[in-house]
């Protein structure tokens, strides 16, 4: 088995910079909420199958809840904000933050998926007949 063309380190750096995990190309989004169907540079399909988007949802939810909730609870516990303010800020954060981080959540999901399964990147598949991009 030969060494992969795209290393896990490259997958991580590409994921953190909103680049295609396969070739490092940009853009992977046509608009803020519109993931490209295929990478404009290497034509790799971004969403592999039905339900693939759920990984991006998990990243989005996790970053919103675990990134903001501890801070808000700490402010409440310290007496800096009231319970009403906590509720209002929490509701606002729950709507605004997911929309703001949507592209990064997708990029982080692609990074996570291909970090775990680097052999599924077209650049790493080589001539392996057992790898099917549409699976």
mmCIF file of C-alpha atoms in Angstrom:
data_model
loop_
_atom_site.group_PDB
_atom_site.id
_atom_site.type_symbol
_atom_site.label_atom_id
_atom_site.label_comp_id
_atom_site.label_asym_id
_atom_site.label_seq_id
_atom_site.Cartn_x
_atom_site.Cartn_y
_atom_site.Cartn_z
ATOM 1 C CA UNK A 1 0.000 0.000 0.000
ATOM 2 C CA UNK A 2 1.490 3.330 -1.030
ATOM 3 C CA UNK A 3 1.494 6.502 1.059
ATOM 4 C CA UNK A 4 -1.564 8.723 0.582
ATOM 5 C CA UNK A 5 -1.232 11.740 -1.677
ATOM 6 C CA UNK A 6 -3.157 13.921 0.784
ATOM 7 C CA UNK A 7 -1.971 13.548 4.379
ATOM 8 C CA UNK A 8 -4.135 13.872 7.464
ATOM 9 C CA UNK A 9 -2.246 17.071 8.319
ATOM 10 C CA UNK A 10 -3.217 18.552 4.934
ATOM 11 C CA UNK A 11 -6.829 17.499 5.494
ATOM 12 C CA UNK A 12 -6.850 19.320 8.844
ATOM 13 C CA UNK A 13 -5.274 22.513 7.502
ATOM 14 C CA UNK A 14 -7.648 22.519 4.534
ATOM 15 C CA UNK A 15 -10.620 21.973 6.843
ATOM 16 C CA UNK A 16 -9.612 24.843 9.101
ATOM 17 C CA UNK A 17 -9.293 27.189 6.100
ATOM 18 C CA UNK A 18 -12.515 26.232 4.248
ATOM 19 C CA UNK A 19 -10.744 24.494 1.390
ATOM 20 C CA UNK A 20 -11.512 21.325 -0.524
ATOM 21 C CA UNK A 21 -10.109 18.379 1.457
ATOM 22 C CA UNK A 22 -9.015 16.690 -1.767
ATOM 23 C CA UNK A 23 -7.143 19.425 -3.653
ATOM 24 C CA UNK A 24 -7.131 22.456 -1.346
ATOM 25 C CA UNK A 25 -9.131 24.477 -3.875
ATOM 26 C CA UNK A 26 -11.534 27.283 -3.174
ATOM 27 C CA UNK A 27 -14.359 28.133 -2.999
ATOM 28 C CA UNK A 28 -16.318 25.204 -1.625
ATOM 29 C CA UNK A 29 -19.373 27.467 -1.201
ATOM 30 C CA UNK A 30 -21.335 29.215 -3.973
ATOM 31 C CA UNK A 31 -22.984 31.435 -1.349
ATOM 32 C CA UNK A 32 -23.044 31.524 2.457
ATOM 33 C CA UNK A 33 -25.597 28.708 2.760
ATOM 34 C CA UNK A 34 -24.906 26.957 -0.571
ATOM 35 C CA UNK A 35 -22.223 24.288 -0.530
ATOM 36 C CA UNK A 36 -20.871 23.590 -4.008
ATOM 37 C CA UNK A 37 -22.121 20.252 -5.295
ATOM 38 C CA UNK A 38 -18.603 19.539 -6.552
ATOM 39 C CA UNK A 39 -15.277 21.240 -5.966
ATOM 40 C CA UNK A 40 -14.753 23.760 -8.787
ATOM 41 C CA UNK A 41 -11.088 22.733 -9.056
ATOM 42 C CA UNK A 42 -11.021 18.914 -8.781
ATOM 43 C CA UNK A 43 -14.739 18.067 -9.196
ATOM 44 C CA UNK A 44 -14.879 15.989 -5.980
ATOM 45 C CA UNK A 45 -18.449 15.588 -4.773
ATOM 46 C CA UNK A 46 -18.821 17.475 -1.472
ATOM 47 C CA UNK A 47 -21.926 15.795 -0.034
ATOM 48 C CA UNK A 48 -21.371 12.077 -0.410
ATOM 49 C CA UNK A 49 -24.939 10.792 0.082
ATOM 50 C CA UNK A 50 -28.313 11.468 1.652
ATOM 51 C CA UNK A 51 -27.863 12.386 5.283
ATOM 52 C CA UNK A 52 -24.218 13.383 4.880
ATOM 53 C CA UNK A 53 -25.162 16.902 6.021
ATOM 54 C CA UNK A 54 -25.871 15.584 9.528
ATOM 55 C CA UNK A 55 -22.182 15.732 10.374
ATOM 56 C CA UNK A 56 -22.196 19.470 9.649
ATOM 57 C CA UNK A 57 -25.290 19.842 11.833
ATOM 58 C CA UNK A 58 -23.475 18.120 14.706
ATOM 59 C CA UNK A 59 -20.464 20.431 14.329
ATOM 60 C CA UNK A 60 -22.726 23.483 14.161
ATOM 61 C CA UNK A 61 -24.729 22.456 17.220
ATOM 62 C CA UNK A 62 -21.642 21.455 19.181
ATOM 63 C CA UNK A 63 -19.801 24.696 18.497
ATOM 64 C CA UNK A 64 -22.874 26.751 19.365
ATOM 65 C CA UNK A 65 -23.802 24.939 22.567
ATOM 66 C CA UNK A 66 -20.394 24.058 23.958
ATOM 67 C CA UNK A 67 -18.753 27.255 22.735
ATOM 68 C CA UNK A 68 -21.355 29.700 24.067
ATOM 69 C CA UNK A 69 -23.301 28.005 26.854
ATOM 70 C CA UNK A 70 -20.406 27.691 29.341
ATOM 71 C CA UNK A 71 -19.580 31.383 28.915
ATOM 72 C CA UNK A 72 -23.194 32.445 29.417
ATOM 73 C CA UNK A 73 -23.605 30.198 32.455
ATOM 74 C CA UNK A 74 -20.366 31.557 33.941
ATOM 75 C CA UNK A 75 -21.629 35.133 33.477
ATOM 76 C CA UNK A 76 -24.913 34.200 35.143
ATOM 77 C CA UNK A 77 -23.177 32.384 38.011
ATOM 78 C CA UNK A 78 -20.898 35.388 38.576
ATOM 79 C CA UNK A 79 -23.950 37.658 38.783
ATOM 80 C CA UNK A 80 -22.965 39.645 35.703
ATOM 81 C CA UNK A 81 -26.250 38.902 33.900
ATOM 82 C CA UNK A 82 -29.748 38.080 35.150
ATOM 83 C CA UNK A 83 -31.750 34.960 34.334
ATOM 84 C CA UNK A 84 -33.898 36.960 31.901
ATOM 85 C CA UNK A 85 -30.826 38.336 30.159
ATOM 86 C CA UNK A 86 -29.348 34.841 30.063
ATOM 87 C CA UNK A 87 -32.499 33.566 28.326
ATOM 88 C CA UNK A 88 -32.575 36.418 25.815
ATOM 89 C CA UNK A 89 -28.879 36.143 24.974
ATOM 90 C CA UNK A 90 -29.128 32.355 24.830
ATOM 91 C CA UNK A 91 -32.067 32.495 22.401
ATOM 92 C CA UNK A 92 -30.298 35.067 20.237
ATOM 93 C CA UNK A 93 -27.063 33.075 20.225
ATOM 94 C CA UNK A 94 -29.033 29.929 19.339
ATOM 95 C CA UNK A 95 -30.332 31.604 16.180
ATOM 96 C CA UNK A 96 -27.441 33.847 15.123
ATOM 97 C CA UNK A 97 -24.345 31.728 15.813
ATOM 98 C CA UNK A 98 -25.404 28.681 13.739
ATOM 99 C CA UNK A 99 -26.046 30.938 10.747
ATOM 100 C CA UNK A 100 -22.713 32.714 11.177
ATOM 101 C CA UNK A 101 -20.632 29.530 11.524
ATOM 102 C CA UNK A 102 -22.489 27.475 8.893
ATOM 103 C CA UNK A 103 -19.639 27.365 6.320
ATOM 104 C CA UNK A 104 -17.068 26.475 8.988
ATOM 105 C CA UNK A 105 -19.284 23.720 10.355
ATOM 106 C CA UNK A 106 -19.411 22.153 6.869
ATOM 107 C CA UNK A 107 -15.692 22.544 6.398
ATOM 108 C CA UNK A 108 -14.998 21.006 9.809
ATOM 109 C CA UNK A 109 -17.315 18.118 8.994
ATOM 110 C CA UNK A 110 -15.536 17.427 5.692
ATOM 111 C CA UNK A 111 -12.233 17.628 7.567
ATOM 112 C CA UNK A 112 -13.422 15.190 10.245
ATOM 113 C CA UNK A 113 -14.859 12.717 7.748
ATOM 114 C CA UNK A 114 -11.799 12.608 5.520
ATOM 115 C CA UNK A 115 -9.385 12.676 8.463
ATOM 116 C CA UNK A 116 -11.011 9.455 9.657
ATOM 117 C CA UNK A 117 -11.230 7.989 6.137
ATOM 118 C CA UNK A 118 -8.403 9.573 4.089
ATOM 119 C CA UNK A 119 -8.449 6.694 1.593
ATOM 120 C CA UNK A 120 -11.880 7.904 0.416
ATOM 121 C CA UNK A 121 -10.448 11.108 -1.034
ATOM 122 C CA UNK A 122 -10.196 10.779 -4.806
ATOM 123 C CA UNK A 123 -6.558 11.936 -4.629
ATOM 124 C CA UNK A 124 -5.788 9.059 -2.245
ATOM 125 C CA UNK A 125 -7.895 6.421 -3.961
ATOM 126 C CA UNK A 126 -5.451 6.092 -6.850
ATOM 127 C CA UNK A 127 -6.494 3.206 -8.997
ATOM 128 C CA UNK A 128 -8.256 1.219 -6.250
ATOM 129 C CA UNK A 129 -11.322 -0.273 -7.956
ATOM 130 C CA UNK A 130 -12.994 -0.835 -4.570
ATOM 131 C CA UNK A 131 -13.394 2.908 -3.929
ATOM 132 C CA UNK A 132 -16.592 4.312 -5.391
ATOM 133 C CA UNK A 133 -17.139 8.035 -4.999
ATOM 134 C CA UNK A 134 -20.913 7.591 -5.079
ATOM 135 C CA UNK A 135 -21.099 5.123 -2.171
#
